[in-house]
PDB file of N, CA and C in Angstrom:
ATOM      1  N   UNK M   1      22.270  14.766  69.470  1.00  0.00           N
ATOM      2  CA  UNK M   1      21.499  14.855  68.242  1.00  0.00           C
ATOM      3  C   UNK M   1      21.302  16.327  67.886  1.00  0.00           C
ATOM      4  N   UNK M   2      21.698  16.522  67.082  1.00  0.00           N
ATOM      5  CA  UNK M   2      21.452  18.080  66.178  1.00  0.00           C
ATOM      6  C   UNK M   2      20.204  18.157  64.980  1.00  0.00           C
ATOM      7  N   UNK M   3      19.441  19.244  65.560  1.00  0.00           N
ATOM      8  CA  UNK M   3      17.910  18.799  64.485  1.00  0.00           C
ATOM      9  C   UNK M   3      18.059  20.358  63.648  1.00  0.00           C
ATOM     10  N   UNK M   4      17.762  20.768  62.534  1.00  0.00           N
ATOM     11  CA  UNK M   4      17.361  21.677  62.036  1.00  0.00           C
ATOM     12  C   UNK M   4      16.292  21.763  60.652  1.00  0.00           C
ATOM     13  N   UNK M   5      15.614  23.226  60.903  1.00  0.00           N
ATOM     14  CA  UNK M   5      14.798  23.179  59.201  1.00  0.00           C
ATOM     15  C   UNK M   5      15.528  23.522  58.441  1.00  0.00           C
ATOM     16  N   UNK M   6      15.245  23.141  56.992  1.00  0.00           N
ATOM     17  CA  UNK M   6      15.619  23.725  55.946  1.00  0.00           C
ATOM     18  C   UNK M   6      14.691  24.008  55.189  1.00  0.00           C
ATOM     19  N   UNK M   7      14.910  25.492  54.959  1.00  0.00           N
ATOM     20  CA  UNK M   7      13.523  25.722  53.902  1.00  0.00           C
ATOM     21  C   UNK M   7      14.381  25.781  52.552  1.00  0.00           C
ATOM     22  N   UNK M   8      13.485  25.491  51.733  1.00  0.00           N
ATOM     23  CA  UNK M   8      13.762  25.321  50.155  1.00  0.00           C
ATOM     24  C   UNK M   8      13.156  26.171  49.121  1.00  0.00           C
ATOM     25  N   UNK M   9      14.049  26.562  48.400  1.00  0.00           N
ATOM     26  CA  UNK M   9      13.154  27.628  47.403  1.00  0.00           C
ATOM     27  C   UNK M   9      13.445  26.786  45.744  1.00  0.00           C
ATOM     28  N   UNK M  10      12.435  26.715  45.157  1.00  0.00           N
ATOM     29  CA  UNK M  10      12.604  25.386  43.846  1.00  0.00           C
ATOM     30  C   UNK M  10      12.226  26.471  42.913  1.00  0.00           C
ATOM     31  N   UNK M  11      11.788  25.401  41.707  1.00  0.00           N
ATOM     32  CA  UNK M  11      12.064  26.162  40.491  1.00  0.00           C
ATOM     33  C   UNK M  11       9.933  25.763  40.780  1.00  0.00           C
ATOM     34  N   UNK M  12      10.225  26.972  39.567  1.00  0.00           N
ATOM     35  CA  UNK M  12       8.401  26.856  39.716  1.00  0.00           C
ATOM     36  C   UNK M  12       7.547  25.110  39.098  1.00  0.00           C
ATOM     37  N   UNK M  13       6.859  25.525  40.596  1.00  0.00           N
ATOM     38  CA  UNK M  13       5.985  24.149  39.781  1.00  0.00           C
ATOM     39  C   UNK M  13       6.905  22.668  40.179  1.00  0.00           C
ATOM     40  N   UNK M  14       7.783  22.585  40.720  1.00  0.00           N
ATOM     41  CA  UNK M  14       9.014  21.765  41.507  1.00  0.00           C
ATOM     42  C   UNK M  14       8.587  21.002  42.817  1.00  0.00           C
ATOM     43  N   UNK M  15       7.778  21.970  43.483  1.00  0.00           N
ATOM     44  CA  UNK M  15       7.950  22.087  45.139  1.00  0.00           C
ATOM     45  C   UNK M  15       7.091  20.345  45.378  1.00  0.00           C
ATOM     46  N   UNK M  16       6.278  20.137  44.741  1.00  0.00           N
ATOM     47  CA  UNK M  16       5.889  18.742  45.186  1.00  0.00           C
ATOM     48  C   UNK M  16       6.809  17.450  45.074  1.00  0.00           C
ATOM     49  N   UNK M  17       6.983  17.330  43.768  1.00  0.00           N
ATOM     50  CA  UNK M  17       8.320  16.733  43.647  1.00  0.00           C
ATOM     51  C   UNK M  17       9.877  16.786  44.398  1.00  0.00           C
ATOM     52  N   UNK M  18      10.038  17.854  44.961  1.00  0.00           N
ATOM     53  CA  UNK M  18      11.158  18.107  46.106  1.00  0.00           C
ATOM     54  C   UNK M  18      11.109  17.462  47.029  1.00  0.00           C
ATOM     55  N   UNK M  19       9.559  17.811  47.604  1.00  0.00           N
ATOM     56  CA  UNK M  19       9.148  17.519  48.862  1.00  0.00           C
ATOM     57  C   UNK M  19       9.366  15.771  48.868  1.00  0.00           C
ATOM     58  N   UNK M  20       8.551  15.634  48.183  1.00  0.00           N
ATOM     59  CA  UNK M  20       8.670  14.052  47.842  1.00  0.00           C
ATOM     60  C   UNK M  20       9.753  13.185  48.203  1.00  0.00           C
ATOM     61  N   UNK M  21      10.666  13.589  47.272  1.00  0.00           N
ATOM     62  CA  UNK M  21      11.914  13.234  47.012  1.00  0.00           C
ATOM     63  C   UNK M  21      13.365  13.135  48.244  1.00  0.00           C
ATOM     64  N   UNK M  22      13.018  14.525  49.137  1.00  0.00           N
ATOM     65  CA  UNK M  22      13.401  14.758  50.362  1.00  0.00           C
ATOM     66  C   UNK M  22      13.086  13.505  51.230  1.00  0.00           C
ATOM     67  N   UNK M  23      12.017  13.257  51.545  1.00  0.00           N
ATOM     68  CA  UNK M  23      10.810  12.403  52.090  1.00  0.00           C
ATOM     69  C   UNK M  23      12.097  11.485  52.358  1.00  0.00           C
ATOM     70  N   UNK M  24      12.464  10.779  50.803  1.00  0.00           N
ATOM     71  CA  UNK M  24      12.966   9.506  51.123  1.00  0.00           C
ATOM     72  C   UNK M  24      14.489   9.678  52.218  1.00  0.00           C
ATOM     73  N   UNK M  25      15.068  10.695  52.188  1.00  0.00           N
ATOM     74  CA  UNK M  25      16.878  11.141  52.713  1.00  0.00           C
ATOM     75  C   UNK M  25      16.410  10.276  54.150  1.00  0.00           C
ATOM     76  N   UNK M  26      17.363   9.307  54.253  1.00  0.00           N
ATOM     77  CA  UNK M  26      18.051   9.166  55.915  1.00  0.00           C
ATOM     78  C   UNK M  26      18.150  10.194  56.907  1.00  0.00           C
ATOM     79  N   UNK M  27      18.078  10.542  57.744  1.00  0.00           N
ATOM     80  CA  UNK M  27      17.819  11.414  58.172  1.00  0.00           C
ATOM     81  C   UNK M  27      16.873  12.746  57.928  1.00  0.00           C
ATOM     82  N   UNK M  28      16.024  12.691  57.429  1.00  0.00           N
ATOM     83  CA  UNK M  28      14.760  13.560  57.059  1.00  0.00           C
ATOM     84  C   UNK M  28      14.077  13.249  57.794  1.00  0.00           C
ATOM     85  N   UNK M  29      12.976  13.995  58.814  1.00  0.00           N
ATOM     86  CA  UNK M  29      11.966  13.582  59.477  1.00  0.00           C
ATOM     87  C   UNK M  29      10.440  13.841  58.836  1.00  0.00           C
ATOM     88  N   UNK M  30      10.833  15.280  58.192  1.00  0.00           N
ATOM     89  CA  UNK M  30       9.412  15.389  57.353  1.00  0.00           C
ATOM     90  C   UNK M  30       9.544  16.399  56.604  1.00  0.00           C
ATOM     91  N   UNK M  31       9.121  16.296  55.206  1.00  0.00           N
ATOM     92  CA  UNK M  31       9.284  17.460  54.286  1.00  0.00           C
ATOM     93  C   UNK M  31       8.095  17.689  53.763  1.00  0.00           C
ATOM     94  N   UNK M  32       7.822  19.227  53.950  1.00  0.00           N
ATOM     95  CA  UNK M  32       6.891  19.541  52.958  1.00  0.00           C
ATOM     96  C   UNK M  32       6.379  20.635  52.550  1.00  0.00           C
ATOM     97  N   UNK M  33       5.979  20.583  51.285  1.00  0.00           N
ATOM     98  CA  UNK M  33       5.021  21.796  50.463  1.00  0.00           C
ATOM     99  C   UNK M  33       4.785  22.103  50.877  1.00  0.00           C
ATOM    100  N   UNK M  34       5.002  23.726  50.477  1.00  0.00           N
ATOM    101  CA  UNK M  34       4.204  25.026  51.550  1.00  0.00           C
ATOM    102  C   UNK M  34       4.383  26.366  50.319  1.00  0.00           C
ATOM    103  N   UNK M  35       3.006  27.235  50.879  1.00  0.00           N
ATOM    104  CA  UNK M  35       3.101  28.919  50.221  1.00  0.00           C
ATOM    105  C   UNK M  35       4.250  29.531  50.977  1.00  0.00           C
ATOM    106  N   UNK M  36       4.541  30.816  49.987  1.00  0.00           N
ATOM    107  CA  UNK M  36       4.997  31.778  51.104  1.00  0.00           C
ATOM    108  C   UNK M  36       6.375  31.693  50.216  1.00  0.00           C
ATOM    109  N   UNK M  37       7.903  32.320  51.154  1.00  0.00           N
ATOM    110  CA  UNK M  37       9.116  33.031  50.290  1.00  0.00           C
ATOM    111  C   UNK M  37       9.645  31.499  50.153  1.00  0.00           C
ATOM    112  N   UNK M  38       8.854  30.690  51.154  1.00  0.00           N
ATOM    113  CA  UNK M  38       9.862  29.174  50.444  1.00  0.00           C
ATOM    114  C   UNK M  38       8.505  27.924  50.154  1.00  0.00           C
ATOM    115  N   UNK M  39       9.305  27.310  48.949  1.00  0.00           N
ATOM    116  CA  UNK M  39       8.095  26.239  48.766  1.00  0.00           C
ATOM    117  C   UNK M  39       8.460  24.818  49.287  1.00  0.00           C
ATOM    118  N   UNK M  40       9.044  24.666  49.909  1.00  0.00           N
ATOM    119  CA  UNK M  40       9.202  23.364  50.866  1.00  0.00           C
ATOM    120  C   UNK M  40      10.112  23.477  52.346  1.00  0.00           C
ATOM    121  N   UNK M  41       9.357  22.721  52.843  1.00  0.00           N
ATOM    122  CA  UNK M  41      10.576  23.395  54.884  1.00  0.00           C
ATOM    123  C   UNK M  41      10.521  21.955  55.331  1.00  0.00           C
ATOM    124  N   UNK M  42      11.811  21.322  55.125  1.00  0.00           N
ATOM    125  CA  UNK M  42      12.234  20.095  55.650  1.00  0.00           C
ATOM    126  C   UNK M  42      12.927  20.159  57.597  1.00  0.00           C
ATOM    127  N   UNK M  43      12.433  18.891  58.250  1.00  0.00           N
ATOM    128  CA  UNK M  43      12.680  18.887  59.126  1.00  0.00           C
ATOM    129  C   UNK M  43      13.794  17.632  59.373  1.00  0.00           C
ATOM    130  N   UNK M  44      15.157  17.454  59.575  1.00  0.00           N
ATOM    131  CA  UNK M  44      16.140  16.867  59.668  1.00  0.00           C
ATOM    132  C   UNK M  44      17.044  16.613  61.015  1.00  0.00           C
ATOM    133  N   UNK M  45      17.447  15.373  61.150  1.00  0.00           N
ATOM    134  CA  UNK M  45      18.581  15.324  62.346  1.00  0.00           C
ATOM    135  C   UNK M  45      19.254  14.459  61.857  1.00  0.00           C
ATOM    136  N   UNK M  46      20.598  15.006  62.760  1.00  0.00           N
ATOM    137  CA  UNK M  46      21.867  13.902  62.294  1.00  0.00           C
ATOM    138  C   UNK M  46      22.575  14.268  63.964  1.00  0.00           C
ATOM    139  N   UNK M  47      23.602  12.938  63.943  1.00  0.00           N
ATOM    140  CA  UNK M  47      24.471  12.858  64.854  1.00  0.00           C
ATOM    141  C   UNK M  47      24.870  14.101  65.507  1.00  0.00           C
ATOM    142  N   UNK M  48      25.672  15.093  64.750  1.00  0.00           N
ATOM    143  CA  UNK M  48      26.556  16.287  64.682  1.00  0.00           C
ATOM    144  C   UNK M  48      26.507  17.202  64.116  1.00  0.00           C
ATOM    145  N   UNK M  49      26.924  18.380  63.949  1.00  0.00           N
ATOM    146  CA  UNK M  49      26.939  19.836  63.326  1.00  0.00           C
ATOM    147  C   UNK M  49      27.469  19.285  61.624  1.00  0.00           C
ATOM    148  N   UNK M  50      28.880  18.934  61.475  1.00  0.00           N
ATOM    149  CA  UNK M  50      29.348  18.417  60.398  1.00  0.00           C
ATOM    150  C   UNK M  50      28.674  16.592  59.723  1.00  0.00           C
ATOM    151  N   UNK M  51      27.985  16.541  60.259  1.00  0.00           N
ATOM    152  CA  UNK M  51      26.698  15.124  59.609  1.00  0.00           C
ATOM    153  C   UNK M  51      25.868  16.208  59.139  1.00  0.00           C
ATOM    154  N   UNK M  52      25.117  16.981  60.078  1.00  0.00           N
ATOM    155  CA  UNK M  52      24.023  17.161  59.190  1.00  0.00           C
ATOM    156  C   UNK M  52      24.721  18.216  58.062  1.00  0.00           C
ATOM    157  N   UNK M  53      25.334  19.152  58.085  1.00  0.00           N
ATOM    158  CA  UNK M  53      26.538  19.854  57.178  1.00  0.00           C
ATOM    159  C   UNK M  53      26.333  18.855  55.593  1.00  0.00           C
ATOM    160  N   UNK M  54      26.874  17.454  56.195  1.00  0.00           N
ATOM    161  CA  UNK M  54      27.089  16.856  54.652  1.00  0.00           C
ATOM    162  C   UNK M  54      26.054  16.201  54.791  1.00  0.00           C
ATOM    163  N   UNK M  55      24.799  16.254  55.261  1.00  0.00           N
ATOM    164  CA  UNK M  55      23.294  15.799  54.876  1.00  0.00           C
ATOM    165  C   UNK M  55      22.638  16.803  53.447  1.00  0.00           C
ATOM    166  N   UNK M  56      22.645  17.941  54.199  1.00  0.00           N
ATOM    167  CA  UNK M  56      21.941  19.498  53.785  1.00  0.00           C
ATOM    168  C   UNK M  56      22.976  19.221  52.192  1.00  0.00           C
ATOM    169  N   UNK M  57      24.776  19.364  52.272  1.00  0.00           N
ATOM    170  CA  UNK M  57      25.218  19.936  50.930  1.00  0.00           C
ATOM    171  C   UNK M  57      25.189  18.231  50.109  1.00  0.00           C
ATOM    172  N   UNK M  58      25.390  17.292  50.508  1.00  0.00           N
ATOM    173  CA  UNK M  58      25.599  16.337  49.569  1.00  0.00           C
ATOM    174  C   UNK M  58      24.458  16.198  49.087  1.00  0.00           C
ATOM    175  N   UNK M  59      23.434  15.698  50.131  1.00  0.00           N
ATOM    176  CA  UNK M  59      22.209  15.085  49.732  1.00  0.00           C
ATOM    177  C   UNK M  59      20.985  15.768  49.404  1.00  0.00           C
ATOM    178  N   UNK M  60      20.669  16.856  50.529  1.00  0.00           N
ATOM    179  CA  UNK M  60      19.551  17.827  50.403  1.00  0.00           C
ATOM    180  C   UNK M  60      19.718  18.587  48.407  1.00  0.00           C
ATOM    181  N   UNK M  61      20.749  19.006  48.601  1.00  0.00           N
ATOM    182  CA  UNK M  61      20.818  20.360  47.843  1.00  0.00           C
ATOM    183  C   UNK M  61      21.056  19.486  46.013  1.00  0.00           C
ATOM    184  N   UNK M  62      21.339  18.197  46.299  1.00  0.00           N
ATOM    185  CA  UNK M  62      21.573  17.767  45.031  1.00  0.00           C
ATOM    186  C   UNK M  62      20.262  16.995  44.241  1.00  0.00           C
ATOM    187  N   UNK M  63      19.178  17.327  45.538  1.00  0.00           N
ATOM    188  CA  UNK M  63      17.790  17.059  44.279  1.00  0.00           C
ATOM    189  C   UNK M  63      17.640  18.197  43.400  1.00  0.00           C
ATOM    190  N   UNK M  64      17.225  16.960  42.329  1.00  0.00           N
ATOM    191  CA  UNK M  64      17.021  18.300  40.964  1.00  0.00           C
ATOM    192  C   UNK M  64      15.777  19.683  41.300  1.00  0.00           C
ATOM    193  N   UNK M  65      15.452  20.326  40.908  1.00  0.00           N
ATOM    194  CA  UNK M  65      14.173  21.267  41.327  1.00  0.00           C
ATOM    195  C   UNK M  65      14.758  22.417  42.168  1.00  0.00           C
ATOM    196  N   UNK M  66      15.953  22.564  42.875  1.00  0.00           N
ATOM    197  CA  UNK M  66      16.183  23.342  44.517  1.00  0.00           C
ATOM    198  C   UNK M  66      17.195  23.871  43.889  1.00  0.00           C
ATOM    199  N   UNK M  67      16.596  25.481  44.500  1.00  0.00           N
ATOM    200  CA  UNK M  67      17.461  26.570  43.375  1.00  0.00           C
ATOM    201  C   UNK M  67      18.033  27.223  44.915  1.00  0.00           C
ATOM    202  N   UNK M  68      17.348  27.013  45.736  1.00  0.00           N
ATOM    203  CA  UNK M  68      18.301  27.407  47.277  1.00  0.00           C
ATOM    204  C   UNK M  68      17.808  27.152  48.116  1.00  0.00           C
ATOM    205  N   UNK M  69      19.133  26.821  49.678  1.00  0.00           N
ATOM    206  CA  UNK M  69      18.600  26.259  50.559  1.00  0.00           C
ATOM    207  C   UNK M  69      19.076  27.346  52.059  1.00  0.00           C
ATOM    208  N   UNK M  70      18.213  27.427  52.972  1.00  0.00           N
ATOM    209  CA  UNK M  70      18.241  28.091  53.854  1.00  0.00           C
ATOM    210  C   UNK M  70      18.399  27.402  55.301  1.00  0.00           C
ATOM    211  N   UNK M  71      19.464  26.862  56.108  1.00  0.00           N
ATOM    212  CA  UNK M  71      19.396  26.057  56.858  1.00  0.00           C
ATOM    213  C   UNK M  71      19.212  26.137  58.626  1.00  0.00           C
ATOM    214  N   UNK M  72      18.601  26.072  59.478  1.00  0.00           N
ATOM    215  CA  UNK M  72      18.592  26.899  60.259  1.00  0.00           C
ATOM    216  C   UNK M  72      18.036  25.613  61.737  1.00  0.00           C
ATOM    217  N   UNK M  73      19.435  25.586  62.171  1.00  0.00           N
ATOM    218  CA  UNK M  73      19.210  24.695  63.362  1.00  0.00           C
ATOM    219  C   UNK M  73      18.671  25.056  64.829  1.00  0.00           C
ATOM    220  N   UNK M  74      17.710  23.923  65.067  1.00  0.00           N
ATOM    221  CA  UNK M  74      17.134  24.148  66.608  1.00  0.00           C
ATOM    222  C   UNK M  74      18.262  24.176  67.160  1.00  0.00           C
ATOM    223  N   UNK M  75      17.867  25.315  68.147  1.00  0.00           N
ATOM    224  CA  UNK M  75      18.529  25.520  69.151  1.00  0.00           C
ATOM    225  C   UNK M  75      17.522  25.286  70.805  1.00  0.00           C
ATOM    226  N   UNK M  76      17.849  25.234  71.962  1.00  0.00           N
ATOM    227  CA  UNK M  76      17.446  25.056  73.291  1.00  0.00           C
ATOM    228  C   UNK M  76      17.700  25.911  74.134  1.00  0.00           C
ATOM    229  N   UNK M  77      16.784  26.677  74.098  1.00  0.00           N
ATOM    230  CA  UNK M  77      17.313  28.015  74.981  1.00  0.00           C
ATOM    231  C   UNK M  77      16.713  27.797  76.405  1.00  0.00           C
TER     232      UNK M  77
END
């Protein structure tokens, strides 16, 4: 299992509705609204490197509101 965040940077006034909307994705564990350089930081797992790959570009990035996405997988050190 491969888990990573993605933080989200939306269009103003967006970030609840993102969050939301994220919420529902298969594989999403929890998304949400937040201050700061990003307004939403989703928490996600999929099978593999290339699952979550076409989680993040098919599904993540094609809600309306998300002007960029920053993706950044747990690692186990």
């Amino acid at each position: 299992m491969v888990q990573a965040y993605i933080l989200i940077q939306t269009e103003v006034g967006k970030a609840a509705d993102v969050a939301a909307e994220i919420a529902r994705i298969k594989g999403v564990t929890l998304a949400e609204d937040v201050t700061g350089p990003y307004d939403v930081i989703v928490r996600a797992e999929a099978s593999n490197v290339d699952d979550l790959g076409r989680l993040v570009v098919a599904r993540v990035q094609g809600v309306p509101g998300i002007t960029r996405t920053l993706t950044c997988p747990v690692v186990h050190i």
